[in-house]
PDB file of C-alpha atoms in Angstrom:
ATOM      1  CA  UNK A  63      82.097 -10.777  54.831  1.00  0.00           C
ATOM      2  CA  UNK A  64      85.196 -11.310  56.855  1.00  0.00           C
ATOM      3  CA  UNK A  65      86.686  -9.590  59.954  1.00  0.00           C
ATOM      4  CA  UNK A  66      90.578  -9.017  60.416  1.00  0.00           C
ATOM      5  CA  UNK A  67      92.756  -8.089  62.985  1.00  0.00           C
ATOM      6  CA  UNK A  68      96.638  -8.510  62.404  1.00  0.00           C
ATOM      7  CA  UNK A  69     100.068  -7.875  64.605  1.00  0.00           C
ATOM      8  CA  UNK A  70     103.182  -6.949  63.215  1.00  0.00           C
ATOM      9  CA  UNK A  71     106.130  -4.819  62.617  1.00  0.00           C
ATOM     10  CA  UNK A  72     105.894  -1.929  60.178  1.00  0.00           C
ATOM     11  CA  UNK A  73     106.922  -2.477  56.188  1.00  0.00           C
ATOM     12  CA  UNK A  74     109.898   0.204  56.193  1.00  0.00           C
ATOM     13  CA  UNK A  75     111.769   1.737  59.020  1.00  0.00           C
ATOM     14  CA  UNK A  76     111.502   5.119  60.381  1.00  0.00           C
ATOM     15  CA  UNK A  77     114.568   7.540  61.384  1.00  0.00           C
ATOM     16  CA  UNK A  78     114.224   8.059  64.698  1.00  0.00           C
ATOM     17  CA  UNK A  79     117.099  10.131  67.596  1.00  0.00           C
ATOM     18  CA  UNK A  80     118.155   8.316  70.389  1.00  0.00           C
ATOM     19  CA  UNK A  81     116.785   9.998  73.584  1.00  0.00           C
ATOM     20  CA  UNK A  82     120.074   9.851  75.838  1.00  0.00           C
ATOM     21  CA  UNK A  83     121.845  12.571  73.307  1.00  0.00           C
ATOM     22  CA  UNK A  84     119.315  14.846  72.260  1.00  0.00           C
ATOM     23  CA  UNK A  85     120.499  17.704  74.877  1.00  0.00           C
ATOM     24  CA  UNK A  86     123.885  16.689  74.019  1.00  0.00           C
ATOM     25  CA  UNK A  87     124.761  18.934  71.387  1.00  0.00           C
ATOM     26  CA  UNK A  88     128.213  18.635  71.643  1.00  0.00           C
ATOM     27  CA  UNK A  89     127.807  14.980  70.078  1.00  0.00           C
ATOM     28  CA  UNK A  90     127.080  14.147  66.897  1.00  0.00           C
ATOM     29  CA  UNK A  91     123.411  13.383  67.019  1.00  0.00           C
ATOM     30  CA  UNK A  92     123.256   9.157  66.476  1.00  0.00           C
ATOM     31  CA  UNK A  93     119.971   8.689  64.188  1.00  0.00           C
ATOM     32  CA  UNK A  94     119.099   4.901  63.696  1.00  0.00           C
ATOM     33  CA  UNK A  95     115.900   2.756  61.891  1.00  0.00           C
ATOM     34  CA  UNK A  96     113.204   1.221  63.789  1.00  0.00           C
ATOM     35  CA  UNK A  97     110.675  -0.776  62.995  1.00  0.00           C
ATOM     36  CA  UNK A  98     107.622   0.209  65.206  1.00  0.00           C
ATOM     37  CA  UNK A  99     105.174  -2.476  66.414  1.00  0.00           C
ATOM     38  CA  UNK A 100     101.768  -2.036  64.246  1.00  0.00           C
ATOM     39  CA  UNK A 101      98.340  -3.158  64.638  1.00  0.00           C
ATOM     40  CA  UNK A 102      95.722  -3.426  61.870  1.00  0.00           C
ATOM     41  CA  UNK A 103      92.056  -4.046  62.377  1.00  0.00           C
ATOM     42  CA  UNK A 104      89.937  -4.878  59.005  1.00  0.00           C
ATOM     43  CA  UNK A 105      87.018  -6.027  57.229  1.00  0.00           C
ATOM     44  CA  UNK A 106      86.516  -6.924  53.603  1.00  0.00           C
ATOM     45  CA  UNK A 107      82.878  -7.690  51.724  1.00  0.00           C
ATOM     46  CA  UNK A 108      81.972  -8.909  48.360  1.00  0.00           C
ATOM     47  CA  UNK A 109      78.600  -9.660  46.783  1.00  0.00           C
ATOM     48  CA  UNK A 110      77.397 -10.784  43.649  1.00  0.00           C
ATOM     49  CA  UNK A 111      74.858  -9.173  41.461  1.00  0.00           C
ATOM     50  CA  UNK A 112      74.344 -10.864  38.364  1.00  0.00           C
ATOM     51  CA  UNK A 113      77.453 -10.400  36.211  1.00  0.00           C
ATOM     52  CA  UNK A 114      78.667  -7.944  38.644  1.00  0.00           C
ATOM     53  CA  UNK A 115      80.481  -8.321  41.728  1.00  0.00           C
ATOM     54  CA  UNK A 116      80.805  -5.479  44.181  1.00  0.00           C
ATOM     55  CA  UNK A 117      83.919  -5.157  46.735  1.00  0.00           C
ATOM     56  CA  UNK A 118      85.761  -3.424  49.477  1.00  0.00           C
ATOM     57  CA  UNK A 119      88.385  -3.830  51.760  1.00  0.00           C
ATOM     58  CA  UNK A 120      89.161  -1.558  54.778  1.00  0.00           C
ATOM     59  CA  UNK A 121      92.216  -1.362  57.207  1.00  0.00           C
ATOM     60  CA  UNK A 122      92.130   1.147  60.069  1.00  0.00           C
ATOM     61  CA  UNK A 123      95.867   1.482  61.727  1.00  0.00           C
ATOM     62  CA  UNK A 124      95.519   3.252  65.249  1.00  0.00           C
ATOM     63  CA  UNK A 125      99.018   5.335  65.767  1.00  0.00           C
ATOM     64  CA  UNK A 126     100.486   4.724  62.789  1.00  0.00           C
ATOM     65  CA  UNK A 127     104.443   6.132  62.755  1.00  0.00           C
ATOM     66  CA  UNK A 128     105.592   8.601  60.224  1.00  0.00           C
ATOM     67  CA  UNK A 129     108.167  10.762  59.807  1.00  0.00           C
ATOM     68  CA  UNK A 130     108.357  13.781  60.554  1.00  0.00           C
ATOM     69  CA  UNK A 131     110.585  16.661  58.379  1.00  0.00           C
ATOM     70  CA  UNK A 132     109.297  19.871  58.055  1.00  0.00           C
ATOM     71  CA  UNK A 133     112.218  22.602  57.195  1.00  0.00           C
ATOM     72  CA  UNK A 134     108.997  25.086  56.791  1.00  0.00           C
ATOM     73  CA  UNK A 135     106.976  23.865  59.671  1.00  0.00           C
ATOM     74  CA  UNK A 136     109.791  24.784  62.869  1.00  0.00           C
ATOM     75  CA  UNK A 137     107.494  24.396  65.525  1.00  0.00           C
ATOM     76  CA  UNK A 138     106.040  21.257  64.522  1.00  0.00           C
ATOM     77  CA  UNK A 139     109.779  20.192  63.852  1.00  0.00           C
ATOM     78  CA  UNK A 140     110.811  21.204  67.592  1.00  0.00           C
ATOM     79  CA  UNK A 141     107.925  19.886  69.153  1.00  0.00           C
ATOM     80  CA  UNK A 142     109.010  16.321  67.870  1.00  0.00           C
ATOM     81  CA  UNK A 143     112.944  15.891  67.937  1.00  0.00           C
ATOM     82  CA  UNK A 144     112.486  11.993  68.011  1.00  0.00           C
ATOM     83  CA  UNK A 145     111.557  12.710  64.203  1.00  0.00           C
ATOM     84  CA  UNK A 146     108.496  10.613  65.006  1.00  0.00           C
ATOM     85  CA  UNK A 147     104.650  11.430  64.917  1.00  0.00           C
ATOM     86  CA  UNK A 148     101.894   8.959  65.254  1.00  0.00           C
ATOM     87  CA  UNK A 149      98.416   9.048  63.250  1.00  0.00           C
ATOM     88  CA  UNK A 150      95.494   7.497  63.329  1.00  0.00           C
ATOM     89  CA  UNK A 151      95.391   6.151  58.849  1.00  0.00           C
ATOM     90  CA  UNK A 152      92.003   5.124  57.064  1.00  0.00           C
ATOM     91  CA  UNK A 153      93.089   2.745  54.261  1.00  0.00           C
ATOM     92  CA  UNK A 154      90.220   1.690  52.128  1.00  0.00           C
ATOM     93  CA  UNK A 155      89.436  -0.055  48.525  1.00  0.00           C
ATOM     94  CA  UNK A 156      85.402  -0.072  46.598  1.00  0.00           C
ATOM     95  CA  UNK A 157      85.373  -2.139  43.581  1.00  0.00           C
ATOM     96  CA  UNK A 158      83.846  -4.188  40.955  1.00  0.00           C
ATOM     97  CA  UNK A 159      84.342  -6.827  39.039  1.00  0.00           C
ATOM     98  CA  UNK A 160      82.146  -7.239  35.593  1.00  0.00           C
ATOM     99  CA  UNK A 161      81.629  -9.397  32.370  1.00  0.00           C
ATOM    100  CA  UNK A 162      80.444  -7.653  28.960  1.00  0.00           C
ATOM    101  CA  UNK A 163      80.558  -9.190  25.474  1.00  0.00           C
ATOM    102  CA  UNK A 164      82.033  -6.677  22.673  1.00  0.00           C
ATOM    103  CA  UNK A 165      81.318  -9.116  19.612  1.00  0.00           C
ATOM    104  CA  UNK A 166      82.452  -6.701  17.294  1.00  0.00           C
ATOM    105  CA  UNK A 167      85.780  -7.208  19.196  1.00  0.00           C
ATOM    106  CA  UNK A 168      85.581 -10.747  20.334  1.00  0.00           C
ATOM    107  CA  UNK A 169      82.803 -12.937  19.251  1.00  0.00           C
ATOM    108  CA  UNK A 170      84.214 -16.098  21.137  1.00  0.00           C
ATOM    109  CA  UNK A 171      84.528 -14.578  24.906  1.00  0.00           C
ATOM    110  CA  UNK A 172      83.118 -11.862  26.862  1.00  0.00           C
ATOM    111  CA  UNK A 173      85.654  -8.969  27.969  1.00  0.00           C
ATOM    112  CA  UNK A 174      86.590  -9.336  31.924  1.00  0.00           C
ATOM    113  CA  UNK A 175      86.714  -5.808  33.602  1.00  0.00           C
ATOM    114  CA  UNK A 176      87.416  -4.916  36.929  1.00  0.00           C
ATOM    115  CA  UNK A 177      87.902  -1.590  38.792  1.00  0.00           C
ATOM    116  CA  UNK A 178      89.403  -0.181  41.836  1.00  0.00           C
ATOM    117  CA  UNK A 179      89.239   3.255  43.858  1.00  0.00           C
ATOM    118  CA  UNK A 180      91.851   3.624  46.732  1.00  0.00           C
ATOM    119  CA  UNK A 181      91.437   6.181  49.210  1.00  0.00           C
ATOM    120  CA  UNK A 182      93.957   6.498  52.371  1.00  0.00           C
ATOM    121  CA  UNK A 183      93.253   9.472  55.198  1.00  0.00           C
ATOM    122  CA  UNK A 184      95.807  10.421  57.675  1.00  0.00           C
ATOM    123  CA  UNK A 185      93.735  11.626  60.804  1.00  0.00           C
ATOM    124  CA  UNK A 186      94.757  14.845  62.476  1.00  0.00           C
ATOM    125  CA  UNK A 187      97.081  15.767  59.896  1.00  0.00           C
ATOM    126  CA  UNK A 188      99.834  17.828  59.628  1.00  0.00           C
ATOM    127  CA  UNK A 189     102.235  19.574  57.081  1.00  0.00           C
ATOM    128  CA  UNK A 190     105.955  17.999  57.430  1.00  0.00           C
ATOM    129  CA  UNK A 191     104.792  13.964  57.586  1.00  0.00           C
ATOM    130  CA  UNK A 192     106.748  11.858  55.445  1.00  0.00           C
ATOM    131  CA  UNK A 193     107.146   7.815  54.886  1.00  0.00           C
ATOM    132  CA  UNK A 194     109.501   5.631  53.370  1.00  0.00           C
ATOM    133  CA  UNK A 195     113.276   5.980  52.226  1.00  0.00           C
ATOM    134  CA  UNK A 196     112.925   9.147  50.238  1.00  0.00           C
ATOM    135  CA  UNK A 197     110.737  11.135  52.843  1.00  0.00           C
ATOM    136  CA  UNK A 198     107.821  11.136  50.770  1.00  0.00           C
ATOM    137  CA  UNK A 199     105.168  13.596  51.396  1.00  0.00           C
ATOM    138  CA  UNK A 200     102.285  11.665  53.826  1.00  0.00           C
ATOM    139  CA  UNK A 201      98.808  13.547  52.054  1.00  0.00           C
ATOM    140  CA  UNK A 202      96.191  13.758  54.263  1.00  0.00           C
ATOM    141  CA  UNK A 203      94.112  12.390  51.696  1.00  0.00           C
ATOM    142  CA  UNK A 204      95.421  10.302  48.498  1.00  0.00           C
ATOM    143  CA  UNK A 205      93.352   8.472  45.943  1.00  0.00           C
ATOM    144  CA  UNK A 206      94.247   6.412  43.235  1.00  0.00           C
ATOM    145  CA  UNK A 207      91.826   4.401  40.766  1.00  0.00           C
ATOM    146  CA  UNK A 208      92.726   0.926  38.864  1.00  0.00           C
ATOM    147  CA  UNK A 209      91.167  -0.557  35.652  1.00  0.00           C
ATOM    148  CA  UNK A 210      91.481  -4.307  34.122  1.00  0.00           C
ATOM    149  CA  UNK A 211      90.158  -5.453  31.160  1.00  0.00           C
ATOM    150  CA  UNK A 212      91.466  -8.774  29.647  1.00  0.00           C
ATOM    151  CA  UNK A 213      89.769 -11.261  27.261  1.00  0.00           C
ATOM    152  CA  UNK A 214      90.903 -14.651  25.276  1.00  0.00           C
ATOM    153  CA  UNK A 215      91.018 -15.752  21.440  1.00  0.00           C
ATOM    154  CA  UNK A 216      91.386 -18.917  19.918  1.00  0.00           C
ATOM    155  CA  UNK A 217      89.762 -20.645  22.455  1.00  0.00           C
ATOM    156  CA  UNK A 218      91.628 -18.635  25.257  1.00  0.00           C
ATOM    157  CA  UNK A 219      95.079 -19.479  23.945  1.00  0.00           C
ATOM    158  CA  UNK A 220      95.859 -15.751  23.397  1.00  0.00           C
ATOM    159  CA  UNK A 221      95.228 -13.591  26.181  1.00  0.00           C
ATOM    160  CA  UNK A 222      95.238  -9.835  26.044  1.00  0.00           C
ATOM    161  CA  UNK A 223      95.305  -7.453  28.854  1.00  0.00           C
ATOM    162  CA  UNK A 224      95.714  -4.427  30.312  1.00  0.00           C
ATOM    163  CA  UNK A 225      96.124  -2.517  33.950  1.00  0.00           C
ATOM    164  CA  UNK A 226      95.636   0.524  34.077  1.00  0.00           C
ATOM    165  CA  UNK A 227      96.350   2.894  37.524  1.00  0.00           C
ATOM    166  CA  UNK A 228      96.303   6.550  38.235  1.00  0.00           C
ATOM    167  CA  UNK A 229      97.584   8.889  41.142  1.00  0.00           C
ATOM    168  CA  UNK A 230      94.829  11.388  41.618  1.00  0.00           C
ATOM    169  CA  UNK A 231      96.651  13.473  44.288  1.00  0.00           C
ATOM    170  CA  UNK A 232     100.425  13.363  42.354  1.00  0.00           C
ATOM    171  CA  UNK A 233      98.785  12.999  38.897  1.00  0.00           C
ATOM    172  CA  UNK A 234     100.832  10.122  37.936  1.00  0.00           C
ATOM    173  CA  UNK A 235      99.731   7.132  36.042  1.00  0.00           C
ATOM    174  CA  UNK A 236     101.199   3.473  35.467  1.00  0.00           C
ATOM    175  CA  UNK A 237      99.749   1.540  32.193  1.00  0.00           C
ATOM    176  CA  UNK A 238     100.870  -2.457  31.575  1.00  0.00           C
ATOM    177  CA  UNK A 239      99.780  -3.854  28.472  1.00  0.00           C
ATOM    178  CA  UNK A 240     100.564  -8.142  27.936  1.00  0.00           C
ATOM    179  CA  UNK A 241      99.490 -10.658  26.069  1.00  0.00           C
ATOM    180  CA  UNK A 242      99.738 -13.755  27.512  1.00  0.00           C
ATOM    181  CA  UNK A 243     100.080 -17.589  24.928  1.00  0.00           C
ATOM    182  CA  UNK A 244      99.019 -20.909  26.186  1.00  0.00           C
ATOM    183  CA  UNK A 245      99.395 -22.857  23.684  1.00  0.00           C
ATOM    184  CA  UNK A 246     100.331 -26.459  25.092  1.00  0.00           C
ATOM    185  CA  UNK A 247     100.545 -27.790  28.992  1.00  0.00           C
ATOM    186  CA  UNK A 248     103.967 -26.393  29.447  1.00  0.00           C
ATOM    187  CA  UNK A 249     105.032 -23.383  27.927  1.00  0.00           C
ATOM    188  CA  UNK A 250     103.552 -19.641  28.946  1.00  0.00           C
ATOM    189  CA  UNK A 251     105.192 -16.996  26.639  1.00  0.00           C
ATOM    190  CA  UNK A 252     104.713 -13.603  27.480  1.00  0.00           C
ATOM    191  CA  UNK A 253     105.726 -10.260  25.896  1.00  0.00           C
ATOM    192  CA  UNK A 254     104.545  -7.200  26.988  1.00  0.00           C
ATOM    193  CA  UNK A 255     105.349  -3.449  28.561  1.00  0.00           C
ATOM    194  CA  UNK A 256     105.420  -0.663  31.658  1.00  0.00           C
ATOM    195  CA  UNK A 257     104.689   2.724  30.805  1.00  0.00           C
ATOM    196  CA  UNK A 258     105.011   5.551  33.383  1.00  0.00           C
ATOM    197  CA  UNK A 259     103.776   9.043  33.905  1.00  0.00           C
ATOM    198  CA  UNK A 260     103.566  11.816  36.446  1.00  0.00           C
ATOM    199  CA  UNK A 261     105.557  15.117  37.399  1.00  0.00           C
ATOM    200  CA  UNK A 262     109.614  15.080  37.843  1.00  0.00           C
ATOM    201  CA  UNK A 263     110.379  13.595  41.240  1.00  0.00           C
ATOM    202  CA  UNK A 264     106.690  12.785  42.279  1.00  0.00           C
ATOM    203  CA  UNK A 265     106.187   9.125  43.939  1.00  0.00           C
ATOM    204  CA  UNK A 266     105.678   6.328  43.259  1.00  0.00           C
ATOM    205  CA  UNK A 267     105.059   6.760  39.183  1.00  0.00           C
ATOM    206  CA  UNK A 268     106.154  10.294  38.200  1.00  0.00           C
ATOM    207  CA  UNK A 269     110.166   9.489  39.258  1.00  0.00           C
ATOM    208  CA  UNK A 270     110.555   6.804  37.478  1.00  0.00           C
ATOM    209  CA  UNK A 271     108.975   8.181  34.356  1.00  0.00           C
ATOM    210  CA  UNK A 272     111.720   7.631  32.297  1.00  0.00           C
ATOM    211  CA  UNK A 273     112.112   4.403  32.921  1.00  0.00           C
ATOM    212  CA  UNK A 274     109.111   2.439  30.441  1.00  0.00           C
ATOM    213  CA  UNK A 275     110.493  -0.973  29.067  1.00  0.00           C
ATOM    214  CA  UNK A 276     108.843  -3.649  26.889  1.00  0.00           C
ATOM    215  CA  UNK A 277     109.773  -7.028  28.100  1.00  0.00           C
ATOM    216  CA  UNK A 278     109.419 -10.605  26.610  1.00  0.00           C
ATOM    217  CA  UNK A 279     109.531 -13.926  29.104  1.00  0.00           C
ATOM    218  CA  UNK A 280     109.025 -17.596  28.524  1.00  0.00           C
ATOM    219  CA  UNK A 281     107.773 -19.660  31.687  1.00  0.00           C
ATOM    220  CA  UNK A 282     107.527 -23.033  32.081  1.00  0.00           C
ATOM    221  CA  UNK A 283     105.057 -24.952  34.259  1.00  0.00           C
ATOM    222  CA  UNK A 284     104.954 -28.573  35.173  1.00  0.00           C
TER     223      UNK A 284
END
Protein backbone atom coordinates (compact mmCIF):
# COMPACT_ATOMS: atom_id res chain seq x y z
CA UNK A 1 0.00 0.00 0.00
CA UNK A 2 1.65 3.23 -0.91
CA UNK A 3 0.60 6.92 -0.64
CA UNK A 4 1.51 9.61 -3.41
CA UNK A 5 1.46 13.08 -3.74
CA UNK A 6 3.29 14.71 -6.83
CA UNK A 7 3.98 18.53 -8.22
CA UNK A 8 4.28 19.38 -11.64
CA UNK A 9 3.39 21.04 -14.81
CA UNK A 10 0.62 19.62 -16.97
CA UNK A 11 1.51 16.90 -19.98
CA UNK A 12 0.13 19.18 -22.97
CA UNK A 13 -0.60 22.82 -23.09
CA UNK A 14 -3.84 24.51 -23.07
CA UNK A 15 -4.95 27.58 -25.45
CA UNK A 16 -5.56 30.14 -23.34
CA UNK A 17 -6.41 34.53 -24.32
CA UNK A 18 -4.34 36.94 -22.88
CA UNK A 19 -6.41 39.09 -20.43
CA UNK A 20 -5.05 42.70 -21.45
CA UNK A 21 -6.92 42.29 -25.10
CA UNK A 22 -9.97 40.55 -24.54
CA UNK A 23 -12.18 43.94 -24.67
CA UNK A 24 -9.98 44.93 -27.39
CA UNK A 25 -11.74 43.83 -30.30
CA UNK A 26 -10.18 45.91 -32.60
CA UNK A 27 -6.94 43.61 -32.17
CA UNK A 28 -6.44 40.49 -33.31
CA UNK A 29 -7.09 38.35 -30.30
CA UNK A 30 -3.22 36.88 -29.27
CA UNK A 31 -4.01 33.11 -28.08
CA UNK A 32 -0.81 31.37 -26.62
CA UNK A 33 -0.01 27.66 -24.71
CA UNK A 34 0.41 27.31 -21.12
CA UNK A 35 1.33 24.81 -19.14
CA UNK A 36 -0.72 25.07 -15.83
CA UNK A 37 0.86 24.05 -12.50
CA UNK A 38 -0.81 20.51 -11.42
CA UNK A 39 -1.04 18.65 -8.32
CA UNK A 40 -1.77 14.91 -7.98
CA UNK A 41 -2.55 13.12 -4.78
CA UNK A 42 -2.57 9.05 -5.01
CA UNK A 43 -2.58 5.74 -3.59
CA UNK A 44 -1.93 2.37 -5.15
CA UNK A 45 -2.57 -1.34 -3.37
CA UNK A 46 -1.78 -4.80 -4.38
CA UNK A 47 -2.33 -8.12 -2.62
CA UNK A 48 -1.74 -11.54 -3.29
CA UNK A 49 -4.17 -14.35 -3.22
CA UNK A 50 -2.79 -17.49 -4.21
CA UNK A 51 -2.07 -17.35 -7.95
CA UNK A 52 -3.90 -14.18 -8.10
CA UNK A 53 -2.88 -10.79 -7.46
CA UNK A 54 -5.40 -8.01 -7.06
CA UNK A 55 -4.54 -4.16 -7.91
CA UNK A 56 -5.46 -0.55 -8.12
CA UNK A 57 -4.11 2.65 -8.56
CA UNK A 58 -5.93 6.00 -7.98
CA UNK A 59 -4.98 9.69 -8.83
CA UNK A 60 -7.35 12.49 -7.77
CA UNK A 61 -6.27 15.98 -9.63
CA UNK A 62 -8.04 18.99 -7.76
CA UNK A 63 -8.68 21.83 -10.65
CA UNK A 64 -7.56 20.15 -13.36
CA UNK A 65 -7.40 22.66 -16.72
CA UNK A 66 -9.27 21.85 -19.83
CA UNK A 67 -10.31 23.45 -22.63
CA UNK A 68 -13.05 24.83 -23.21
CA UNK A 69 -14.89 25.00 -27.02
CA UNK A 70 -18.35 24.74 -27.22
CA UNK A 71 -19.80 26.31 -30.70
CA UNK A 72 -23.30 24.73 -29.30
CA UNK A 73 -22.92 25.62 -25.70
CA UNK A 74 -22.73 29.95 -26.12
CA UNK A 75 -23.23 30.69 -22.70
CA UNK A 76 -20.85 28.37 -21.31
CA UNK A 77 -18.47 29.69 -24.16
CA UNK A 78 -19.03 33.48 -22.96
CA UNK A 79 -18.88 32.80 -19.49
CA UNK A 80 -15.17 31.59 -20.01
CA UNK A 81 -13.30 33.76 -22.75
CA UNK A 82 -9.86 32.69 -21.22
CA UNK A 83 -10.87 29.29 -23.05
CA UNK A 84 -10.06 27.74 -19.68
CA UNK A 85 -12.24 25.69 -17.13
CA UNK A 86 -10.97 23.86 -14.16
CA UNK A 87 -12.35 20.33 -12.83
CA UNK A 88 -11.99 18.40 -10.16
CA UNK A 89 -10.78 14.47 -12.40
CA UNK A 90 -11.08 10.92 -10.67
CA UNK A 91 -8.47 8.76 -12.47
CA UNK A 92 -8.56 5.21 -11.33
CA UNK A 93 -7.23 1.51 -12.41
CA UNK A 94 -8.71 -2.29 -10.59
CA UNK A 95 -6.80 -5.17 -11.79
CA UNK A 96 -5.46 -8.58 -11.64
CA UNK A 97 -2.83 -10.42 -12.39
CA UNK A 98 -3.26 -14.49 -12.73
CA UNK A 99 -1.45 -17.83 -13.66
CA UNK A 100 -3.51 -20.82 -15.36
CA UNK A 101 -2.04 -23.88 -17.10
CA UNK A 102 -3.82 -24.71 -20.63
CA UNK A 103 -1.82 -28.10 -21.23
CA UNK A 104 -3.64 -28.77 -24.19
CA UNK A 105 -1.93 -25.49 -25.35
CA UNK A 106 1.28 -25.50 -23.46
CA UNK A 107 2.28 -28.41 -21.42
CA UNK A 108 5.74 -26.83 -20.38
CA UNK A 109 4.44 -23.31 -18.78
CA UNK A 110 1.40 -21.93 -17.36
CA UNK A 111 -0.35 -18.98 -19.42
CA UNK A 112 0.34 -15.39 -17.61
CA UNK A 113 -2.89 -13.19 -17.73
CA UNK A 114 -3.46 -9.94 -16.50
CA UNK A 115 -6.37 -7.44 -16.72
CA UNK A 116 -7.12 -3.86 -16.40
CA UNK A 117 -10.37 -1.57 -16.07
CA UNK A 118 -9.75 2.27 -16.37
CA UNK A 119 -12.27 4.58 -15.32
CA UNK A 120 -11.63 8.59 -15.36
CA UNK A 121 -14.66 11.11 -14.01
CA UNK A 122 -14.59 14.73 -14.68
CA UNK A 123 -16.48 16.33 -11.61
CA UNK A 124 -19.09 18.96 -12.31
CA UNK A 125 -19.08 18.42 -15.86
CA UNK A 126 -19.97 20.21 -18.67
CA UNK A 127 -20.70 19.93 -22.50
CA UNK A 128 -17.86 21.94 -24.57
CA UNK A 129 -14.54 20.51 -22.42
CA UNK A 130 -11.86 19.43 -24.54
CA UNK A 131 -7.96 18.30 -23.98
CA UNK A 132 -5.05 17.92 -25.99
CA UNK A 133 -3.98 19.21 -29.58
CA UNK A 134 -7.05 18.15 -31.46
CA UNK A 135 -9.70 19.44 -28.85
CA UNK A 136 -10.79 16.15 -27.95
CA UNK A 137 -14.06 15.71 -26.34
CA UNK A 138 -13.34 15.59 -22.17
CA UNK A 139 -16.38 12.64 -21.23
CA UNK A 140 -17.54 12.98 -18.02
CA UNK A 141 -17.05 9.46 -17.63
CA UNK A 142 -14.62 7.18 -19.92
CA UNK A 143 -13.69 3.57 -19.39
CA UNK A 144 -11.44 1.46 -21.08
CA UNK A 145 -10.47 -2.32 -20.19
CA UNK A 146 -6.91 -4.11 -20.98
CA UNK A 147 -6.11 -7.87 -21.33
CA UNK A 148 -2.51 -9.76 -21.38
CA UNK A 149 -1.94 -13.12 -21.86
CA UNK A 150 1.63 -14.33 -22.76
CA UNK A 151 3.31 -17.74 -22.21
CA UNK A 152 6.88 -19.45 -23.25
CA UNK A 153 7.94 -22.68 -25.33
CA UNK A 154 11.02 -24.40 -25.59
CA UNK A 155 12.02 -23.68 -22.34
CA UNK A 156 10.84 -19.95 -22.62
CA UNK A 157 12.91 -19.24 -25.71
CA UNK A 158 9.74 -18.40 -27.72
CA UNK A 159 7.50 -16.06 -26.21
CA UNK A 160 4.02 -15.32 -27.41
CA UNK A 161 1.83 -12.51 -26.47
CA UNK A 162 -0.83 -10.44 -26.78
CA UNK A 163 -2.45 -6.88 -25.45
CA UNK A 164 -5.46 -6.37 -25.91
CA UNK A 165 -7.39 -2.70 -25.05
CA UNK A 166 -10.81 -1.34 -25.67
CA UNK A 167 -12.50 2.22 -25.55
CA UNK A 168 -15.85 1.62 -23.96
CA UNK A 169 -17.11 5.23 -24.31
CA UNK A 170 -15.60 5.79 -28.24
CA UNK A 171 -15.87 2.04 -29.01
CA UNK A 172 -12.44 1.77 -30.25
CA UNK A 173 -10.07 -1.02 -29.70
CA UNK A 174 -6.13 -1.48 -30.05
CA UNK A 175 -4.87 -5.33 -30.39
CA UNK A 176 -0.74 -6.09 -30.41
CA UNK A 177 0.15 -9.49 -31.07
CA UNK A 178 4.42 -10.44 -30.71
CA UNK A 179 6.36 -13.09 -30.30
CA UNK A 180 9.33 -12.50 -28.69
CA UNK A 181 13.01 -15.23 -29.37
CA UNK A 182 15.70 -15.57 -26.85
CA UNK A 183 17.65 -17.79 -28.06
CA UNK A 184 21.34 -16.95 -26.84
CA UNK A 185 22.66 -14.02 -24.24
CA UNK A 186 22.63 -11.42 -26.91
CA UNK A 187 20.23 -11.36 -29.50
CA UNK A 188 16.21 -10.54 -28.90
CA UNK A 189 14.36 -10.86 -32.29
CA UNK A 190 11.03 -9.70 -32.43
CA UNK A 191 8.31 -9.64 -35.13
CA UNK A 192 5.03 -8.74 -34.50
CA UNK A 193 1.84 -6.20 -35.25
CA UNK A 194 -0.72 -3.07 -34.25
CA UNK A 195 -4.14 -3.40 -35.23
CA UNK A 196 -6.64 -0.53 -34.75
CA UNK A 197 -10.34 -0.02 -34.55
CA UNK A 198 -13.00 2.51 -33.68
CA UNK A 199 -15.32 5.12 -35.55
CA UNK A 200 -13.78 7.75 -38.27
CA UNK A 201 -12.12 10.55 -36.34
CA UNK A 202 -12.74 9.12 -32.74
CA UNK A 203 -9.53 9.34 -30.28
CA UNK A 204 -7.12 7.88 -29.49
CA UNK A 205 -7.75 4.39 -31.63
CA UNK A 206 -10.62 5.02 -34.08
CA UNK A 207 -8.39 7.93 -36.16
CA UNK A 208 -5.75 6.13 -36.73
CA UNK A 209 -7.61 3.07 -37.86
CA UNK A 210 -6.08 2.85 -40.98
CA UNK A 211 -2.94 2.84 -39.93
CA UNK A 212 -2.23 -1.26 -38.64
CA UNK A 213 1.45 -2.35 -39.48
CA UNK A 214 3.32 -5.61 -38.79
CA UNK A 215 6.81 -4.88 -37.74
CA UNK A 216 10.00 -7.07 -37.32
CA UNK A 217 13.12 -5.77 -34.91
CA UNK A 218 16.34 -7.34 -33.81
CA UNK A 219 17.79 -5.99 -30.35
CA UNK A 220 20.83 -6.57 -28.94
CA UNK A 221 21.70 -6.66 -25.23
CA UNK A 222 25.02 -6.80 -23.53
Amino acid sequence: LTFNFFHSFTDDPTIIMDEPFRRRLNVVVPLRYKYYQQQTFGFTFNKAWGLWVFRGEFAFYPDKPYQVWSPTNINYQLSHMNLVDRKDTLQYMLGFDYKQWYRFLNPEKMFFISGQFFHFHIFDHKDGLAFGPNLQDAHEDTFYWSILVNTGYDKERIVPEILAVYDMTTKGCYIKPRVTFKYGNHWRPEIGGIIFGGGKNTLPFGAVAHTDEIYGMVRYQF
